[in-house]
Short mmCIF file of C-alpha atoms and ligand atoms in Angstrom, two decimals:
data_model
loop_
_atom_site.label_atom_id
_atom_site.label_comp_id
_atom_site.label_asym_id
_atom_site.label_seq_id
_atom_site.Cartn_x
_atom_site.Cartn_y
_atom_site.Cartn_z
CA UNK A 2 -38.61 -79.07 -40.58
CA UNK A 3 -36.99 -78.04 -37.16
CA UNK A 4 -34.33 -76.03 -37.37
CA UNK A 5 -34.32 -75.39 -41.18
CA UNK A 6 -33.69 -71.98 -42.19
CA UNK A 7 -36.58 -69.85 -44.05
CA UNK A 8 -36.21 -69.41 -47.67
CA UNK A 9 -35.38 -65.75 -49.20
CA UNK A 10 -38.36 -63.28 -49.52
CA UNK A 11 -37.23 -62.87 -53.54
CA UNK A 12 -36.27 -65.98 -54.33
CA UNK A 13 -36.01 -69.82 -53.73
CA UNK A 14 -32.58 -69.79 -52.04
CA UNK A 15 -32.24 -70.00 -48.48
CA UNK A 16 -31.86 -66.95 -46.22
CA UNK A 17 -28.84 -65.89 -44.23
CA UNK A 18 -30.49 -62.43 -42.87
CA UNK A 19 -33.35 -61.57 -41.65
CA UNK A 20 -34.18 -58.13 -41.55
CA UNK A 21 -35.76 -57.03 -38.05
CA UNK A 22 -37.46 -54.04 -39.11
CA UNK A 23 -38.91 -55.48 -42.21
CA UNK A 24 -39.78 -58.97 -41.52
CA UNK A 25 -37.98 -59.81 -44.73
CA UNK A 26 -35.27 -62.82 -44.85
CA UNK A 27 -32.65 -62.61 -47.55
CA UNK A 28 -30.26 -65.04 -49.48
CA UNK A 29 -26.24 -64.67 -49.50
CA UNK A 30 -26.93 -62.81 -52.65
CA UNK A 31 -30.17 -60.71 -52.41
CA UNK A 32 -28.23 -59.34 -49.17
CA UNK A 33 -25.60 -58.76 -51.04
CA UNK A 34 -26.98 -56.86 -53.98
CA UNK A 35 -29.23 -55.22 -50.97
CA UNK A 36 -25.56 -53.59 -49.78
CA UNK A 37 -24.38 -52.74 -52.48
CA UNK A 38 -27.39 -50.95 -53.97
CA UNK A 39 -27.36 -48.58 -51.21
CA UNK A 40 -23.47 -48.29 -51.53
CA UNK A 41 -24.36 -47.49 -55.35
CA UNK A 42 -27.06 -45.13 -53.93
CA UNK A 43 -25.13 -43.08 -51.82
CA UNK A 44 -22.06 -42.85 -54.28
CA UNK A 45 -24.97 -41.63 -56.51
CA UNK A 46 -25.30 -38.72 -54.46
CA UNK A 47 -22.11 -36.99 -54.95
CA UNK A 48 -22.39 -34.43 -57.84
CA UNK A 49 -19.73 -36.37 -59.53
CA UNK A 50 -17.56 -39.06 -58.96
CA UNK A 51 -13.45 -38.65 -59.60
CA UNK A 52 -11.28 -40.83 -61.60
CA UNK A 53 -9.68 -42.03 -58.60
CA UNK A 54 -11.69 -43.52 -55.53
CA UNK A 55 -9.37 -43.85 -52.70
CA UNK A 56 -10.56 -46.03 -50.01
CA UNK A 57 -9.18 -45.71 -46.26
CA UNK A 58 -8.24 -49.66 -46.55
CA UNK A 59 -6.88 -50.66 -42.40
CA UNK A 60 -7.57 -54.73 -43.48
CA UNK A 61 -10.46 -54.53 -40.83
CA UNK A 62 -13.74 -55.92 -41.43
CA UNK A 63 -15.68 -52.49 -42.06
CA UNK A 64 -13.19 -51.17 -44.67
CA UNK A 65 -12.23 -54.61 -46.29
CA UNK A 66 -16.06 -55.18 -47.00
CA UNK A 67 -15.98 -51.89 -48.13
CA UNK A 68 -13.72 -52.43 -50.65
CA UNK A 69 -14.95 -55.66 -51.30
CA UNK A 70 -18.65 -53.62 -52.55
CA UNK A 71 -16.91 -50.86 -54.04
CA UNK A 72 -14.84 -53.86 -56.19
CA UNK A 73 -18.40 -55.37 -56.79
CA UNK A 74 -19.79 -52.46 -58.51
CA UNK A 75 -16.61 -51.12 -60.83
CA UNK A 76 -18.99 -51.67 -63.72
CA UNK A 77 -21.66 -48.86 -62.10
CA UNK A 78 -18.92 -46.16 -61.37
CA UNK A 79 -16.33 -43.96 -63.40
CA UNK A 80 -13.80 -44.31 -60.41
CA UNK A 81 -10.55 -46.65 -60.30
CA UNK A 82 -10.19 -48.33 -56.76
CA UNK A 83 -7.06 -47.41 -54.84
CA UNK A 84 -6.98 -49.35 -51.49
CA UNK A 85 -5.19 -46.35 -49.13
CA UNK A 86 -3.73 -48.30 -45.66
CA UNK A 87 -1.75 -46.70 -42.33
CA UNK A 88 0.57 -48.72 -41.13
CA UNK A 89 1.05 -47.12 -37.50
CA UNK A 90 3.54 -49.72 -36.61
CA UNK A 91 1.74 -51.65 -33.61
CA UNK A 92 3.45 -54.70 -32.78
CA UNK A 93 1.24 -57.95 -32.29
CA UNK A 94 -1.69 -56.42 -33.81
CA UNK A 95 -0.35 -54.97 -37.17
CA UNK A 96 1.52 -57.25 -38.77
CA UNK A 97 -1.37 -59.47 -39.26
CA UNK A 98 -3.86 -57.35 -40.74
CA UNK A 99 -1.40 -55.72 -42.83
CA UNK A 100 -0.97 -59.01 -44.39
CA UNK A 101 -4.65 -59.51 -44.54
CA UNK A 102 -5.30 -56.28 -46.30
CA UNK A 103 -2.54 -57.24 -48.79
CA UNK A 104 -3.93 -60.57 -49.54
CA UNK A 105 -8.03 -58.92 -49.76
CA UNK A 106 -6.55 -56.24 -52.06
CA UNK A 107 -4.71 -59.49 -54.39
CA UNK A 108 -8.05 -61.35 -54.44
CA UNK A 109 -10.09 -58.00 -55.47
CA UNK A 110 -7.89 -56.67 -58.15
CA UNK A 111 -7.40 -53.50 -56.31
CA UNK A 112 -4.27 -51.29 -56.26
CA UNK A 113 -2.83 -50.83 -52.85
CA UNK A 114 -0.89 -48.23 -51.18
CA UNK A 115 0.65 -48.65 -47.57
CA UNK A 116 2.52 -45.72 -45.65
CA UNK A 117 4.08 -45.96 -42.90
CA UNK A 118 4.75 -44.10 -39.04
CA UNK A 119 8.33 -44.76 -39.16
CA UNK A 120 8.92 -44.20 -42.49
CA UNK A 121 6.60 -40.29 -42.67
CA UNK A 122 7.19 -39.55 -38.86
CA UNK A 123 10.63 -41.50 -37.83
CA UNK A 124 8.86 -43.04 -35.06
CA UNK A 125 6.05 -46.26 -35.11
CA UNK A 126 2.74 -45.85 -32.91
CA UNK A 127 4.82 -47.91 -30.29
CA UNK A 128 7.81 -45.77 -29.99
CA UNK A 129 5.71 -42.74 -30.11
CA UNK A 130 3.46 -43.77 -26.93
CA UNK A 131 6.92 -45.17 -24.83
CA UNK A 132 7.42 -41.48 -23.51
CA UNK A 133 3.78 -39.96 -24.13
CA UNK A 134 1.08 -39.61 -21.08
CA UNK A 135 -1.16 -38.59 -23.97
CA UNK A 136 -4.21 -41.22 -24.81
CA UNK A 137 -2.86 -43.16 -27.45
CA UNK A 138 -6.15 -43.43 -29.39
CA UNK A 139 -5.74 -39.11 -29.88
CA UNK A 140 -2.26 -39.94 -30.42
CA UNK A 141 -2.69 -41.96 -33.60
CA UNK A 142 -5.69 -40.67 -34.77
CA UNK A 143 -4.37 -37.04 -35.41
CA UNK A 144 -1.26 -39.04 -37.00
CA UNK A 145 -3.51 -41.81 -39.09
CA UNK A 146 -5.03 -38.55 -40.67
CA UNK A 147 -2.28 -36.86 -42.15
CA UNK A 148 -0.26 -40.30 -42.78
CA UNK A 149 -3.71 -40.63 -45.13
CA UNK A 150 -3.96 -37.16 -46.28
CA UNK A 151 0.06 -37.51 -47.47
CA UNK A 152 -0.93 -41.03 -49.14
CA UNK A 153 -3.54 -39.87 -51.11
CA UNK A 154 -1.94 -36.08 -52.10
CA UNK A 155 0.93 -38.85 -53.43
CA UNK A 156 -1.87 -40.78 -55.66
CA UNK A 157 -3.92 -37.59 -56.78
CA UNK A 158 -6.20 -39.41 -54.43
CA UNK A 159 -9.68 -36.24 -53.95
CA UNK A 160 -12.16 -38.21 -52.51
CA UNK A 161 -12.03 -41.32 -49.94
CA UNK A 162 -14.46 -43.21 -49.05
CA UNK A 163 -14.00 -44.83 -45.43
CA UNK A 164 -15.74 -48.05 -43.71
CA UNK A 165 -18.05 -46.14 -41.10
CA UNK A 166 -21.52 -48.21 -41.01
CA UNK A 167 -25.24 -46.77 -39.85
CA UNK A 168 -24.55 -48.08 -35.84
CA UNK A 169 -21.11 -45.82 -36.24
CA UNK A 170 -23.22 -43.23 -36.85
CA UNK A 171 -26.31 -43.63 -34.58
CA UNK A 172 -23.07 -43.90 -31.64
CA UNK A 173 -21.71 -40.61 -32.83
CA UNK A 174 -24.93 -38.97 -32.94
CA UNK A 175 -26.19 -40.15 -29.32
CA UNK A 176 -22.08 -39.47 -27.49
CA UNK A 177 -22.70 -36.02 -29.57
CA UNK A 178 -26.11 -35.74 -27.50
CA UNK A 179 -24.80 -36.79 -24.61
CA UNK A 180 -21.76 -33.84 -24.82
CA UNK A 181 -24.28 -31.35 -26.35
CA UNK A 182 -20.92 -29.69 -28.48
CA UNK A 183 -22.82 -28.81 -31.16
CA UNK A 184 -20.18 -27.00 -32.78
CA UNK A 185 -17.52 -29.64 -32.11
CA UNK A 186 -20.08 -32.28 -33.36
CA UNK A 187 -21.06 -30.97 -36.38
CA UNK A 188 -18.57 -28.24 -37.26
CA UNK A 189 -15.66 -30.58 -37.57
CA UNK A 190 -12.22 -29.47 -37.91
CA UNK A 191 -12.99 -27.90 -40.78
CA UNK A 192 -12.06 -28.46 -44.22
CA UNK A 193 -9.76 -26.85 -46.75
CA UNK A 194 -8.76 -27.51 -50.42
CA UNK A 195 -5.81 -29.57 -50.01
CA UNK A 196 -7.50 -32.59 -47.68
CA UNK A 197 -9.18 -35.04 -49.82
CA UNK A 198 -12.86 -34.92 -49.16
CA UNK A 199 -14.29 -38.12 -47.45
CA UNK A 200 -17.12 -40.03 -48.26
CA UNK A 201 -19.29 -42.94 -46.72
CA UNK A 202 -20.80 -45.13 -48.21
CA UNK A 203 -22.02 -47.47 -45.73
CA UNK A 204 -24.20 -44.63 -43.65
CA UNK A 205 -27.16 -47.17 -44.47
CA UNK A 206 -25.62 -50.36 -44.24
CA UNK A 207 -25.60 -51.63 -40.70
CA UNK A 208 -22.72 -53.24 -38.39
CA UNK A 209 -24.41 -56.73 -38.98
CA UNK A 210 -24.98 -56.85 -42.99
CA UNK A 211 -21.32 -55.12 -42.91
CA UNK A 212 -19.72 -57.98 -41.25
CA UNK A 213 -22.04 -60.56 -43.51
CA UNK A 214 -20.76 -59.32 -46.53
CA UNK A 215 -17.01 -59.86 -45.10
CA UNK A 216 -18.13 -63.39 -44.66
CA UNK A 217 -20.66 -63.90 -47.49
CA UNK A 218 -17.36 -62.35 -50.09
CA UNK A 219 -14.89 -64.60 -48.26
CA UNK A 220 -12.95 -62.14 -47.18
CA UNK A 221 -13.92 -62.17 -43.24
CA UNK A 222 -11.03 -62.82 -40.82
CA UNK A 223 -10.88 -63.02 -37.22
CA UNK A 224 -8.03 -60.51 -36.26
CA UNK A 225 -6.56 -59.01 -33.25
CA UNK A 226 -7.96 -56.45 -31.62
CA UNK A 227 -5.83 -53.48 -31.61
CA UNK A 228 -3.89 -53.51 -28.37
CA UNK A 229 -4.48 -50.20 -27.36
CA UNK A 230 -8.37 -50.13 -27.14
CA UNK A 231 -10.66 -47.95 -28.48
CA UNK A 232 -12.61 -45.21 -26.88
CA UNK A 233 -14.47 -46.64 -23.43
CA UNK A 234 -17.59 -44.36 -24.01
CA UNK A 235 -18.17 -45.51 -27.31
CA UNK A 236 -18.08 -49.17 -26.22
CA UNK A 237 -21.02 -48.54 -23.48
CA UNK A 238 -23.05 -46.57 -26.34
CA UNK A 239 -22.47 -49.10 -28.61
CA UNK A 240 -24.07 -51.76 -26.05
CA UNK A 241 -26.68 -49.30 -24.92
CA UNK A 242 -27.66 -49.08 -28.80
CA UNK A 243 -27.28 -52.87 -29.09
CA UNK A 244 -29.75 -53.64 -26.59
CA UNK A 245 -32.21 -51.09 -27.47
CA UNK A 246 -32.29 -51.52 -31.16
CA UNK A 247 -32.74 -55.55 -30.06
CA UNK A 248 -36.02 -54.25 -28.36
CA UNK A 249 -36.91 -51.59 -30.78
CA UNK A 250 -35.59 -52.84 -34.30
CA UNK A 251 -35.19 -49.47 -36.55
CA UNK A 252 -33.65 -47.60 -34.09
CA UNK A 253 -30.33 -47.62 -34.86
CA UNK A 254 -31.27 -46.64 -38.54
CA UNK A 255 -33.42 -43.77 -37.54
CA UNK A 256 -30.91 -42.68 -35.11
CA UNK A 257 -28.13 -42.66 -37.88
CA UNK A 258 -30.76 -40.77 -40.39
CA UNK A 259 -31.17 -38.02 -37.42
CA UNK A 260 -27.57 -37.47 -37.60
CA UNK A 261 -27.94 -36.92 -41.66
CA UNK A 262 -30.57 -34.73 -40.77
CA UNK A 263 -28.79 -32.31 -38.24
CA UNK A 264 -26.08 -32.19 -40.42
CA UNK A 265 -28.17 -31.61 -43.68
CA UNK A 266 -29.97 -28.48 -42.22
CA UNK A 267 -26.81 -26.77 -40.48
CA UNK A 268 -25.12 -26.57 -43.65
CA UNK A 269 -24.40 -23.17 -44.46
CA UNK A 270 -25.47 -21.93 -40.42
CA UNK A 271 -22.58 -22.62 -38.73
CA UNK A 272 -19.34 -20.51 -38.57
CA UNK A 273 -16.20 -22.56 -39.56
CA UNK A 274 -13.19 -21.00 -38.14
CA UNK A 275 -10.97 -20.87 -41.08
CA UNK A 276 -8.05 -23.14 -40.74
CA UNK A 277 -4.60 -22.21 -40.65
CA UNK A 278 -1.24 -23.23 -42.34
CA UNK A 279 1.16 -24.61 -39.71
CA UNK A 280 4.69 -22.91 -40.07
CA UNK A 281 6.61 -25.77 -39.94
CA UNK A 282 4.95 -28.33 -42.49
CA UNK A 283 2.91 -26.07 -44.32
CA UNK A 284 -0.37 -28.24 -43.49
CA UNK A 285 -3.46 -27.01 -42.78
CA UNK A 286 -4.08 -27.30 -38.67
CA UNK A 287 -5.99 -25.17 -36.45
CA UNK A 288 -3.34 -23.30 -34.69
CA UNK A 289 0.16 -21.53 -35.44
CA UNK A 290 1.58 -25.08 -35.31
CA UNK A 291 0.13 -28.13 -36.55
CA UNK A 292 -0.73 -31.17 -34.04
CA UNK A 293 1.28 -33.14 -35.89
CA UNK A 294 4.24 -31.07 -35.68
CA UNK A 295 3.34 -30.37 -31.75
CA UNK A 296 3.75 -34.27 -31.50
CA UNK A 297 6.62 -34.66 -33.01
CA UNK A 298 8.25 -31.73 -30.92
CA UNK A 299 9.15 -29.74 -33.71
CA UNK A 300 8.19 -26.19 -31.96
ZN1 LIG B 25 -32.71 -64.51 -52.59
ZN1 LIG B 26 2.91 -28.89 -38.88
#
């Protein structure tokens, strides 16, 4: 019949997906358990899992299907959820996927956690860019970090696991071509004992299954896009890899592996400048004086 959908490769239900690469179409729940299998699988990987599984929870779609997998497989893992969320305190965008996060976290059965800008820093997002020429994207990020490093010292919180999907990936890895910063790239800023290690578990799961799952759970809403942008080079690489991996389905996986890949064999080669402890919050940063503490003009 015209316009009927195909029927699932494994079983009698309709499909929802169909998977490019593969040729295979897949039910709501055989793309599902597809997701969440390789979720399992890459959790799997870690030599152990904690007690406590914090997950960097901003109510988006990416971290709220996150969660919404994680809360799927509670059976298959050791680790109690904790749902970890920044409030940076943007007005019009915020407010409404604060209350979206709350009301995903209700529906799961996961414990939630919010901090706050105002309440760690004295200032929201908002106030913070009012007398800044800096980018506020650089801005919040170096603040969203330790707002989420303070949240989950607070909750014993050692490893989170954050929302970042396989085209997230393939985009880092071809902007990290593009600047050729190896060390940058793939050096980090470094690590040291007291930040919680992080962990993702969607490196395999692409942007589109991601954002199915949101729907297929229920849990997929239609929110405001943060007001002040994201980065404009990752925007054209994202549509660059969009319309390549349209033409070339696989790409964007194989891309996303390469980064794995780089990473995998560096390990061990590369010289991490040790980090230092700021002398004003006693945080690890990578000077004297902490970013954090630059912003906030305590030097
Ligand atoms: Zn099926
Ligand atoms: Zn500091």
């Amino acid at each position: 019949m015209v316009g009927e959908r195909p029927l699932c490769s494994h079983c009698s239900s309709r499909a929802v997906f169909l998977d490019r690469e593969s040729g295979a179409h897949l039910c709501s729940r055989h793309l599902k358990e597809s997701v969440e299998e390789r979720v399992l699988s890459r959790l799997m990987q870690e030599e152990s899992l904690p007690d406590i599984l914090g997950v960097a929870f901003s109510g988006g779609k990416d971290s709220t299907a996150l969660l919404a997998a994680l809360a799927a497989l509670k059976d298959k893992i050791p680790s109690r959820l904790i749902a970890l969320t920044v409030d940076e305190g943007i007005s019009g965008y915020r407010e409404d996927t604060i209350r979206h996060a709350k009301e995903v976290c209700n529906k799961l059965g996961v414990e939630h956690r919010i901090i706050c800008f105002t309440g760690l820093f004295g200032r929201s997002l908002d106030e913070f860019m009012k007398n800044s020429n800096r980018k506020a994207c650089t801005v919040c990020g170096i603040l969203r970090r330790r707002s989420l490093e303070v949240l989950a010292e607070q909750e014993g919180v050692r490893l989170i696991a954050t929302g970042h999907n396989q085209d997230d990936h393939a985009q880092t890895t071809l902007m990290n071509a593009f600047s050729a910063d190896i060390k940058k790239v793939f050096a980090g800023s470094g690590s040291t004992s007291r930040f919680a290690r992080r962990i993702k578990p969607f490196t395999a799961v692409s942007e589109r299954e991601v954002t199915l799952y949101a729907i297929l759970s229920d849990l997929f809403m239609d929110l405001p896009e943060c007001p002040y942008a994201g980065e404009a080079l990752r925007g054209e690489v994202r549509g660059l890899l969009n319309r390549f991996e349209q033409e070339h389905p696989g790409s964007m996986r194989n891309l996303a592996r390469a980064e794995e890949g780089i990473r995998e064999r560096l390990k061990g080669k590369i010289q991490y400048t040790p980090m230092e402890t700021c002398k004003i919050c006693g945080w690890p940063g990578s000077g004297e004086i902490c970013q954090v503490c630059i912003l906030l003009d305590k030097h």
